[in-house]
């Protein structure tokens, strides 16, 4: 249903990690189910979990997931500016899916933000021309008074879009009434007037005990509470940033301590795209852990080195934390080891940064020793590779014979080029080039077949690959092999429907539609 220039609704939060992304995703799904052509939008996103669009551009993962909830292809207009932290007070700025510059926080605020308004407004207007409703997500809090004068993602954006605002607050962390009232107090009168309703998120307990507080809040502010969303464990919605890993590390939420297979993902400081491993959490006999120290590593069956925004920095962290020796001990004991993207680069023998891409200090002669598990050498270049890729496993190693021919698809995001040190190395897969060139060999497998790496993010979302690889590990331990693999994409679609149903049950959608200016189709 196309109605002309799209209506807008904006979700802002009292703080980071209050659930804005999930509520935005749920609202997108509800509106889609109700027959509207809906799209997500976030003008500026700071995240290391990326999503690659069909045309090979990079945006924040949250907007890619929200587009999937809307059942439309993601575009860079949905997230025109992406900030990817690289090291302390320094980040790569991605504009419409391509690297723009590496800037300090001061430089970004002084030099970039003055002309960023046009970028974000133009992107929003293109979306509004193609859809009925745009669900806009803010960032952090709109009450950061030290940042408000150059804000492009909260209240100034709401004014540019003429968008009504719903304020989301997390009751699970405590202080929900103070956070709401305090946020309103720090807004200017015209900003406060844009707030049309409150959403209380992550509630555990008896709502009747909460009701007196809700009544007080409405009387105190004159703004309605549109509903109280319950705490929903195991959402199966891919997370935007590493704050989600803090929740996953909560001892009260430690899953499957007696699981048959134990997988440890190394959580270095600049971990990126950890959503690569979400499918493991859905495997009934797998325990998925994120570990930061050698002591935490324990005795896993599988260790995975994930992606990182700074391979050299996180390789140094790995060594300083003693994780390199701890991993080596586990490999010697028969543990399987895999590396994805930056983790793949670490598995090699040598890494070079002659242009200062990661270190910031160009040096034609500086080499850094990798972990040495695979005969690979990586050189970092300023040009970034971002594209979707597909192909099949095509490995000459006998241990991988059962895997050959399994189709895989995913995406690449990296600034390094990795090459084998000799021709005898076992390559992992053959990937098809979008330009129609012959399939290219990619990835690497060790001489014993137990260690491998690839640049292909999302490889574990390929159900048959994940299933067969895990069955190898199960077989080795004498475990019962899993039957047919579950379809991870189906689980994600069910998750979208689950959160949409929660919104219908617990929020006043009739009032929200009225605020947007639409009627149920």
Coordinates of C-alpha atoms in Angstrom, one line a residue:
X1 CA 0.0 0.0 0.0
X2 CA 1.7 3.2 -1.2
X3 CA 0.2 6.4 0.2
X4 CA 2.6 9.1 -1.0
X5 CA 5.3 10.6 1.2
X6 CA 5.7 8.2 4.2
X7 CA 4.6 8.8 7.7
X8 CA 7.3 8.6 10.4
X9 CA 7.5 7.3 14.0
X10 CA 10.7 7.4 16.0
X11 CA 11.9 5.2 18.9
X12 CA 14.3 6.9 21.3
X13 CA 15.6 5.5 24.6
X14 CA 16.5 6.7 28.0
X15 CA 19.9 5.1 27.6
X16 CA 21.9 2.7 25.4
X17 CA 20.8 -1.0 25.4
X18 CA 17.2 -0.3 26.6
X19 CA 15.8 -2.3 23.7
X20 CA 15.2 0.3 21.0
X21 CA 16.5 -2.0 18.2
X22 CA 14.3 -4.9 19.2
X23 CA 11.2 -2.7 19.7
X24 CA 11.9 -1.0 16.3
X25 CA 12.2 -4.5 14.7
X26 CA 8.9 -5.6 16.3
X27 CA 7.0 -2.5 15.2
X28 CA 8.4 -2.9 11.7
X29 CA 7.0 -6.5 11.7
X30 CA 3.6 -5.5 13.0
X31 CA 3.2 -2.7 10.4
X32 CA 4.3 -5.1 7.7
X33 CA 1.7 -7.7 8.9
X34 CA -0.9 -5.0 8.8
X35 CA -0.3 -4.4 5.1
X36 CA 1.9 -1.3 5.2
X37 CA 5.0 -0.8 3.1
X38 CA 7.4 -0.1 6.0
X39 CA 11.1 0.5 6.2
X40 CA 13.6 1.0 9.1
X41 CA 15.9 4.0 9.4
X42 CA 18.8 5.0 11.7
X43 CA 20.8 8.0 10.5
X44 CA 24.0 7.2 12.4
X45 CA 24.9 3.9 13.9
X46 CA 28.0 3.0 16.0
X47 CA 28.5 -0.8 15.8
X48 CA 31.0 -3.5 14.9
X49 CA 28.3 -5.9 13.8
X50 CA 27.8 -5.2 10.2
X51 CA 25.4 -6.2 7.4
X52 CA 26.2 -6.3 3.7
X53 CA 23.5 -5.2 1.3
X54 CA 22.8 -7.0 -1.9
X55 CA 24.9 -4.4 -3.8
X56 CA 27.9 -5.0 -1.5
X57 CA 27.6 -2.0 0.8
X58 CA 28.1 -2.1 4.6
X59 CA 25.4 -0.9 7.1
X60 CA 24.7 -1.6 10.8
X61 CA 23.5 -5.1 11.5
X62 CA 20.4 -3.9 13.3
X63 CA 19.0 -2.1 10.2
X64 CA 19.7 -5.1 8.0
X65 CA 17.8 -7.3 10.5
X66 CA 14.9 -4.8 10.6
X67 CA 14.7 -4.8 6.8
X68 CA 14.4 -8.6 7.0
X69 CA 11.5 -8.1 9.4
X70 CA 9.9 -5.8 6.9
X71 CA 10.6 -8.4 4.2
X72 CA 12.4 -5.9 2.0
X73 CA 16.1 -5.7 0.8
X74 CA 18.3 -3.6 3.0
X75 CA 19.8 -0.4 1.5
X76 CA 22.4 2.1 2.7
X77 CA 19.6 4.7 2.9
X78 CA 18.4 2.8 6.0
X79 CA 21.7 3.6 7.7
X80 CA 23.7 6.2 5.8
X81 CA 26.4 6.7 8.4
X82 CA 28.1 3.8 10.2
X83 CA 30.8 4.4 12.9
X84 CA 33.1 1.4 13.4
X85 CA 35.5 1.9 16.5
X86 CA 39.0 0.9 15.7
X87 CA 41.0 1.9 18.8
X88 CA 40.7 4.3 21.6
X89 CA 39.0 7.6 20.4
X90 CA 39.4 6.6 16.8
X91 CA 36.9 5.1 14.3
X92 CA 36.4 4.3 10.7
X93 CA 33.5 6.3 9.3
X94 CA 31.4 4.5 6.6
X95 CA 29.1 6.7 4.5
X96 CA 26.5 4.9 2.3
X97 CA 28.3 1.6 2.7
X98 CA 31.8 2.7 1.8
X99 CA 34.8 3.8 4.0
X100 CA 34.9 7.6 4.1
X101 CA 37.7 8.3 6.6
X102 CA 39.3 7.4 9.9
X103 CA 38.6 10.1 12.4
X104 CA 39.1 10.9 16.1
X105 CA 36.0 11.7 18.1
X106 CA 37.0 15.4 18.1
X107 CA 37.6 15.4 14.3
X108 CA 34.3 13.7 13.6
X109 CA 32.4 16.2 15.7
X110 CA 34.2 19.3 14.4
X111 CA 34.8 18.4 10.7
X112 CA 32.2 15.8 9.7
X113 CA 28.9 16.5 11.6
X114 CA 28.5 20.0 10.1
X115 CA 27.7 18.6 6.7
X116 CA 26.2 15.3 7.8
X117 CA 22.7 16.7 8.0
X118 CA 22.3 16.6 4.3
X119 CA 23.5 13.0 4.0
X120 CA 21.0 11.8 6.6
X121 CA 18.0 13.9 5.4
X122 CA 18.5 13.0 1.8
X123 CA 18.6 9.3 2.7
X124 CA 15.4 9.6 4.7
X125 CA 13.6 11.4 2.0
X126 CA 14.4 8.7 -0.5
X127 CA 13.0 6.1 1.8
X128 CA 9.9 8.2 2.4
X129 CA 9.3 8.4 -1.3
X130 CA 9.2 4.6 -1.6
X131 CA 7.3 3.5 1.5
X132 CA 4.2 4.2 3.6
X133 CA 5.8 4.3 7.1
X134 CA 9.4 4.8 8.2
X135 CA 10.2 3.5 11.7
X136 CA 13.2 5.6 12.9
X137 CA 15.6 4.4 15.6
X138 CA 17.5 6.8 17.7
X139 CA 20.9 6.2 19.4
X140 CA 21.8 6.2 23.1
X141 CA 19.9 9.0 24.9
X142 CA 18.4 12.2 23.5
X143 CA 19.4 14.0 26.7
X144 CA 23.2 14.0 26.2
X145 CA 23.5 17.7 26.7
X146 CA 27.1 17.8 25.7
X147 CA 26.3 16.4 22.3
X148 CA 22.9 17.9 21.5
X149 CA 24.1 21.0 19.5
X150 CA 25.3 18.7 16.7
X151 CA 23.0 15.8 17.1
X152 CA 22.0 14.0 13.9
X153 CA 20.4 10.9 15.3
X154 CA 17.9 11.9 18.1
X155 CA 15.8 15.0 18.6
X156 CA 17.2 17.2 15.8
X157 CA 16.6 14.3 13.4
X158 CA 13.0 14.0 14.8
X159 CA 12.5 17.7 14.0
X160 CA 13.9 17.3 10.5
X161 CA 11.6 14.3 9.9
X162 CA 8.7 15.9 11.8
X163 CA 8.5 12.6 13.6
X164 CA 6.5 11.8 16.8
X165 CA 8.7 10.1 19.4
X166 CA 8.1 7.1 21.6
X167 CA 10.5 6.9 24.5
X168 CA 11.7 3.4 25.5
X169 CA 12.9 2.7 29.0
X170 CA 14.4 -0.5 30.5
X171 CA 12.8 -1.5 33.8
X172 CA 15.0 -4.5 34.2
X173 CA 18.1 -2.4 35.1
X174 CA 16.1 -0.4 37.7
X175 CA 15.3 3.3 38.1
X176 CA 12.9 3.4 35.2
X177 CA 10.7 6.3 36.5
X178 CA 13.8 8.4 37.3
X179 CA 15.3 7.7 33.8
X180 CA 12.1 8.7 32.1
X181 CA 11.4 11.9 34.1
X182 CA 15.1 12.8 34.1
X183 CA 15.2 12.5 30.3
X184 CA 12.2 14.7 29.8
X185 CA 13.6 17.3 32.2
X186 CA 16.8 17.6 30.1
X187 CA 14.8 18.1 26.8
X188 CA 13.9 21.5 25.4
X189 CA 10.2 22.3 25.5
X190 CA 9.8 21.8 21.7
X191 CA 11.7 18.4 22.1
X192 CA 9.5 17.3 25.0
X193 CA 6.4 18.1 22.9
X194 CA 7.5 15.5 20.4
X195 CA 7.4 12.7 23.0
X196 CA 3.9 11.2 22.5
X197 CA 4.2 8.0 24.6
X198 CA 6.3 5.8 26.8
X199 CA 7.2 2.1 26.4
X200 CA 8.4 0.2 29.4
X201 CA 10.6 -2.6 28.3
X202 CA 11.9 -5.9 29.8
X203 CA 9.4 -6.2 32.7
X204 CA 9.5 -9.3 34.9
X205 CA 6.7 -9.6 37.4
X206 CA 3.1 -8.7 38.2
X207 CA 1.9 -5.6 36.3
X208 CA -0.7 -4.8 38.9
X209 CA 2.2 -4.0 41.3
X210 CA 3.6 -1.7 38.7
X211 CA 0.4 0.1 37.9
X212 CA 0.5 2.8 40.6
X213 CA 3.9 3.9 39.2
X214 CA 2.5 4.0 35.7
X215 CA -0.4 6.1 36.9
X216 CA 2.0 8.5 38.7
X217 CA 4.1 8.8 35.6
X218 CA 1.2 9.7 33.4
X219 CA 0.0 12.3 35.9
X220 CA 3.5 13.7 36.4
X221 CA 4.3 14.1 32.7
X222 CA 0.9 14.2 30.9
X223 CA 2.2 11.6 28.5
X224 CA 0.6 8.2 28.2
X225 CA 2.3 4.9 28.9
X226 CA 1.6 2.9 25.7
X227 CA 2.3 -0.4 27.3
X228 CA 4.7 -2.6 29.3
X229 CA 6.6 -5.2 27.3
X230 CA 7.7 -8.4 29.2
X231 CA 11.2 -9.6 29.4
X232 CA 11.6 -12.0 26.5
X233 CA 14.5 -14.4 27.0
X234 CA 16.3 -16.0 24.0
X235 CA 14.8 -13.7 21.4
X236 CA 16.8 -15.1 18.5
X237 CA 17.2 -11.6 17.1
X238 CA 20.7 -10.8 16.1
X239 CA 22.3 -8.2 18.3
X240 CA 23.8 -4.9 17.2
X241 CA 26.8 -4.5 19.5
X242 CA 29.0 -6.2 22.1
X243 CA 26.8 -4.9 25.0
X244 CA 24.7 -8.0 24.2
X245 CA 27.6 -10.2 25.0
X246 CA 27.6 -8.8 28.6
X247 CA 24.2 -10.3 29.0
X248 CA 25.2 -13.6 27.5
X249 CA 28.1 -13.8 30.1
X250 CA 25.6 -13.4 33.0
X251 CA 26.2 -16.5 35.2
X252 CA 22.4 -16.7 35.8
X253 CA 21.9 -17.1 32.1
X254 CA 24.8 -19.6 31.4
X255 CA 23.3 -22.2 29.1
X256 CA 23.8 -25.9 28.9
X257 CA 26.7 -26.5 31.3
X258 CA 26.4 -30.2 30.7
X259 CA 26.0 -29.9 26.9
X260 CA 27.7 -32.5 24.7
X261 CA 29.8 -30.0 22.7
X262 CA 31.5 -26.9 24.2
X263 CA 32.4 -24.1 21.8
X264 CA 34.5 -21.1 23.1
X265 CA 34.6 -17.9 21.0
X266 CA 37.4 -15.6 21.9
X267 CA 36.0 -12.2 23.0
X268 CA 38.8 -9.8 22.3
X269 CA 38.2 -6.0 22.8
X270 CA 37.3 -5.2 19.2
X271 CA 35.3 -8.3 18.4
X272 CA 33.0 -7.7 15.4
X273 CA 30.2 -9.6 13.8
X274 CA 29.8 -12.0 16.7
X275 CA 26.3 -12.8 15.3
X276 CA 28.2 -15.3 13.1
X277 CA 27.9 -17.7 16.0
X278 CA 24.2 -17.2 16.9
X279 CA 23.2 -20.5 15.2
X280 CA 25.3 -22.4 17.7
X281 CA 23.2 -21.1 20.6
X282 CA 20.2 -22.7 19.0
X283 CA 21.8 -26.2 18.7
X284 CA 20.3 -28.2 21.6
X285 CA 23.5 -30.1 22.5
X286 CA 25.9 -27.1 22.2
X287 CA 27.2 -24.8 24.9
X288 CA 28.3 -21.5 23.3
X289 CA 30.7 -19.4 25.5
X290 CA 32.5 -16.0 24.9
X291 CA 35.8 -16.0 26.8
X292 CA 38.2 -13.2 27.5
X293 CA 41.0 -14.9 29.6
X294 CA 43.1 -18.0 29.6
X295 CA 41.4 -19.1 32.8
X296 CA 38.0 -18.8 31.3
X297 CA 38.9 -21.0 28.3
X298 CA 38.7 -24.3 30.1
X299 CA 38.6 -27.4 27.9
X300 CA 36.3 -26.6 24.9
X301 CA 35.9 -29.0 22.0
X302 CA 36.0 -26.1 19.6
X303 CA 37.7 -22.7 19.8
X304 CA 36.8 -20.0 17.3
X305 CA 38.7 -16.7 16.6
X306 CA 36.0 -14.3 15.5
X307 CA 36.2 -11.2 13.3
X308 CA 37.7 -8.0 14.7
X309 CA 37.9 -4.4 13.7
X310 CA 41.7 -4.3 14.5
X311 CA 43.4 -7.6 13.9
X312 CA 46.8 -6.5 15.0
X313 CA 45.5 -4.9 18.2
X314 CA 43.4 -7.9 19.1
X315 CA 46.3 -10.3 18.3
X316 CA 48.4 -8.4 20.7
X317 CA 45.6 -8.7 23.3
X318 CA 45.4 -12.4 22.7
X319 CA 49.1 -12.8 23.5
X320 CA 49.1 -10.4 26.5
X321 CA 46.2 -12.4 28.0
X322 CA 48.0 -15.7 27.6
X323 CA 45.2 -16.9 25.3
X324 CA 47.7 -17.9 22.6
X325 CA 49.3 -20.4 24.9
X326 CA 46.0 -21.6 26.3
X327 CA 44.7 -22.2 22.7
X328 CA 47.9 -24.0 21.7
X329 CA 47.5 -26.3 24.7
X330 CA 43.9 -27.1 23.7
X331 CA 44.9 -27.7 20.0
X332 CA 47.6 -30.1 21.1
X333 CA 45.0 -32.0 23.1
X334 CA 42.9 -32.4 19.9
X335 CA 40.6 -29.3 20.1
X336 CA 39.3 -28.0 16.8
X337 CA 40.2 -24.4 15.9
X338 CA 38.5 -22.1 13.4
X339 CA 39.0 -18.4 12.4
X340 CA 36.6 -16.1 10.7
X341 CA 37.9 -12.9 8.9
X342 CA 40.3 -11.2 11.4
X343 CA 40.5 -14.6 13.2
X344 CA 41.5 -16.2 9.9
X345 CA 44.2 -13.6 9.5
X346 CA 45.6 -14.4 13.0
X347 CA 45.8 -18.1 12.1
X348 CA 48.5 -17.3 9.5
X349 CA 52.2 -17.0 9.8
X350 CA 52.7 -13.3 9.1
X351 CA 50.7 -10.1 9.0
X352 CA 52.0 -6.9 7.4
X353 CA 50.6 -3.3 7.6
X354 CA 52.8 -1.3 5.3
X355 CA 50.2 1.5 4.9
X356 CA 49.4 1.9 8.6
X357 CA 45.8 0.8 8.0
X358 CA 45.5 -0.7 11.5
X359 CA 48.5 0.6 13.3
X360 CA 48.3 4.2 12.0
X361 CA 52.1 4.1 11.4
X362 CA 53.1 3.2 7.9
X363 CA 56.1 1.0 7.8
X364 CA 57.1 -0.9 4.7
X365 CA 59.3 -3.3 6.7
X366 CA 57.2 -4.0 9.8
X367 CA 56.0 -7.6 10.1
X368 CA 53.9 -9.2 12.9
X369 CA 54.0 -12.9 13.5
X370 CA 50.7 -14.6 13.4
X371 CA 49.7 -17.7 15.4
X372 CA 51.3 -19.9 12.7
X373 CA 48.6 -22.6 12.4
X374 CA 48.1 -22.0 8.6
X375 CA 50.7 -21.2 5.9
X376 CA 49.3 -17.8 5.1
X377 CA 50.5 -14.2 4.9
X378 CA 48.2 -11.2 5.1
X379 CA 48.9 -7.7 3.9
X380 CA 46.5 -4.8 5.0
X381 CA 45.5 -2.3 2.3
X382 CA 43.4 0.9 2.6
X383 CA 40.8 -0.5 0.2
X384 CA 38.0 -2.4 1.9
X385 CA 36.3 -5.5 0.4
X386 CA 32.6 -5.6 1.2
X387 CA 30.4 -8.0 -0.8
X388 CA 28.1 -11.0 -0.6
X389 CA 29.6 -14.2 -1.7
X390 CA 28.4 -17.8 -2.4
X391 CA 30.0 -21.1 -3.5
X392 CA 30.6 -24.5 -2.2
X393 CA 33.1 -26.4 0.0
X394 CA 35.9 -27.7 -2.3
X395 CA 38.7 -29.0 -0.1
X396 CA 41.4 -31.6 -1.0
X397 CA 41.9 -32.7 2.5
X398 CA 40.5 -36.3 3.1
X399 CA 38.9 -35.2 6.5
X400 CA 36.7 -32.8 4.6
X401 CA 35.6 -35.2 1.9
X402 CA 32.1 -35.5 3.3
X403 CA 31.8 -31.7 3.3
X404 CA 32.7 -31.2 -0.4
X405 CA 29.8 -29.9 -2.5
X406 CA 28.0 -28.3 0.4
X407 CA 26.7 -24.9 -0.7
X408 CA 27.6 -21.9 1.4
X409 CA 26.7 -18.2 1.2
X410 CA 27.7 -15.2 3.3
X411 CA 29.5 -11.9 3.1
X412 CA 33.0 -10.5 3.3
X413 CA 34.1 -7.3 5.1
X414 CA 37.8 -6.9 5.4
X415 CA 40.8 -4.6 4.5
X416 CA 43.4 -7.3 4.3
X417 CA 44.4 -9.7 1.5
X418 CA 45.5 -13.1 2.5
X419 CA 47.6 -15.4 0.3
X420 CA 49.0 -19.0 0.8
X421 CA 52.7 -19.3 1.5
X422 CA 52.9 -22.4 -0.8
X423 CA 50.7 -24.1 -3.5
X424 CA 50.3 -27.3 -1.5
X425 CA 48.0 -25.7 1.1
X426 CA 44.5 -27.2 1.3
X427 CA 41.9 -24.5 0.3
X428 CA 38.5 -24.6 1.9
X429 CA 36.0 -23.5 -0.7
X430 CA 35.3 -22.2 -4.2
X431 CA 33.5 -18.8 -4.2
X432 CA 31.7 -17.4 -7.2
X433 CA 32.6 -13.9 -8.3
X434 CA 29.6 -11.6 -8.9
X435 CA 31.4 -10.4 -12.1
X436 CA 31.1 -13.9 -13.7
X437 CA 34.7 -14.9 -13.3
X438 CA 35.7 -18.6 -12.6
X439 CA 35.2 -19.7 -9.0
X440 CA 38.0 -18.5 -6.8
X441 CA 39.6 -20.6 -4.0
X442 CA 39.1 -19.2 -0.6
X443 CA 40.0 -20.1 3.0
X444 CA 42.5 -22.6 4.3
X445 CA 42.6 -26.0 6.1
X446 CA 45.6 -27.3 8.2
X447 CA 47.5 -30.4 7.4
X448 CA 45.6 -32.4 10.0
X449 CA 42.3 -31.0 8.9
X450 CA 41.3 -29.8 12.3
X451 CA 42.1 -26.1 11.9
X452 CA 40.6 -23.9 9.3
X453 CA 39.8 -20.3 8.5
X454 CA 37.8 -18.2 6.0
X455 CA 36.8 -14.6 5.3
X456 CA 33.2 -15.7 4.8
X457 CA 31.0 -14.2 7.6
X458 CA 27.8 -16.0 8.1
X459 CA 29.2 -19.4 7.2
X460 CA 27.6 -21.1 10.2
X461 CA 24.2 -19.8 9.1
X462 CA 24.5 -22.3 6.3
X463 CA 22.5 -25.1 8.0
X464 CA 24.0 -28.1 6.2
X465 CA 27.6 -26.9 6.6
X466 CA 27.1 -26.2 10.3
X467 CA 25.3 -29.5 10.9
X468 CA 27.9 -31.6 9.1
X469 CA 30.9 -29.9 10.7
X470 CA 29.4 -30.3 14.2
X471 CA 28.6 -33.9 13.5
X472 CA 32.3 -34.5 12.8
X473 CA 33.0 -33.2 16.3
X474 CA 30.2 -35.3 17.8
X475 CA 31.4 -38.4 16.0
X476 CA 34.9 -37.9 17.4
X477 CA 33.6 -37.7 20.9
X478 CA 31.4 -40.8 20.4
X479 CA 28.2 -38.9 20.7
X480 CA 24.9 -39.5 19.0
X481 CA 24.9 -37.7 15.7
X482 CA 22.3 -35.0 15.1
X483 CA 19.6 -35.8 12.6
X484 CA 18.3 -33.3 10.0
X485 CA 19.7 -29.7 10.6
X486 CA 17.2 -27.1 11.7
X487 CA 16.7 -24.1 9.4
X488 CA 18.1 -21.1 11.1
X489 CA 16.3 -18.6 8.8
X490 CA 13.0 -20.2 9.8
X491 CA 13.8 -19.6 13.5
X492 CA 14.6 -16.0 12.7
X493 CA 11.2 -15.5 11.0
X494 CA 9.5 -17.1 13.9
X495 CA 11.4 -14.7 16.2
X496 CA 10.1 -11.7 14.3
X497 CA 6.6 -13.0 14.6
X498 CA 7.1 -13.7 18.3
X499 CA 8.2 -10.1 19.2
X500 CA 5.4 -8.7 16.9
X501 CA 2.9 -10.8 18.9
X502 CA 4.3 -9.4 22.1
X503 CA 3.8 -5.9 20.8
X504 CA 0.2 -6.6 19.9
X505 CA -0.5 -8.1 23.3
X506 CA 1.2 -5.5 25.5
X507 CA 1.2 -2.2 23.6
X508 CA -1.7 0.0 22.5
X509 CA -1.3 -0.4 18.8
X510 CA -4.5 1.5 18.1
X511 CA -3.0 4.5 19.9
X512 CA 0.4 4.0 18.2
X513 CA -1.3 4.0 14.8
X514 CA -3.1 7.2 15.7
X515 CA 0.3 8.8 16.7
X516 CA 1.8 7.7 13.3
X517 CA -1.3 9.0 11.5
X518 CA -2.5 5.8 10.0
X519 CA -5.3 3.4 10.4
X520 CA -4.9 -0.4 10.4
X521 CA -5.0 -1.5 6.7

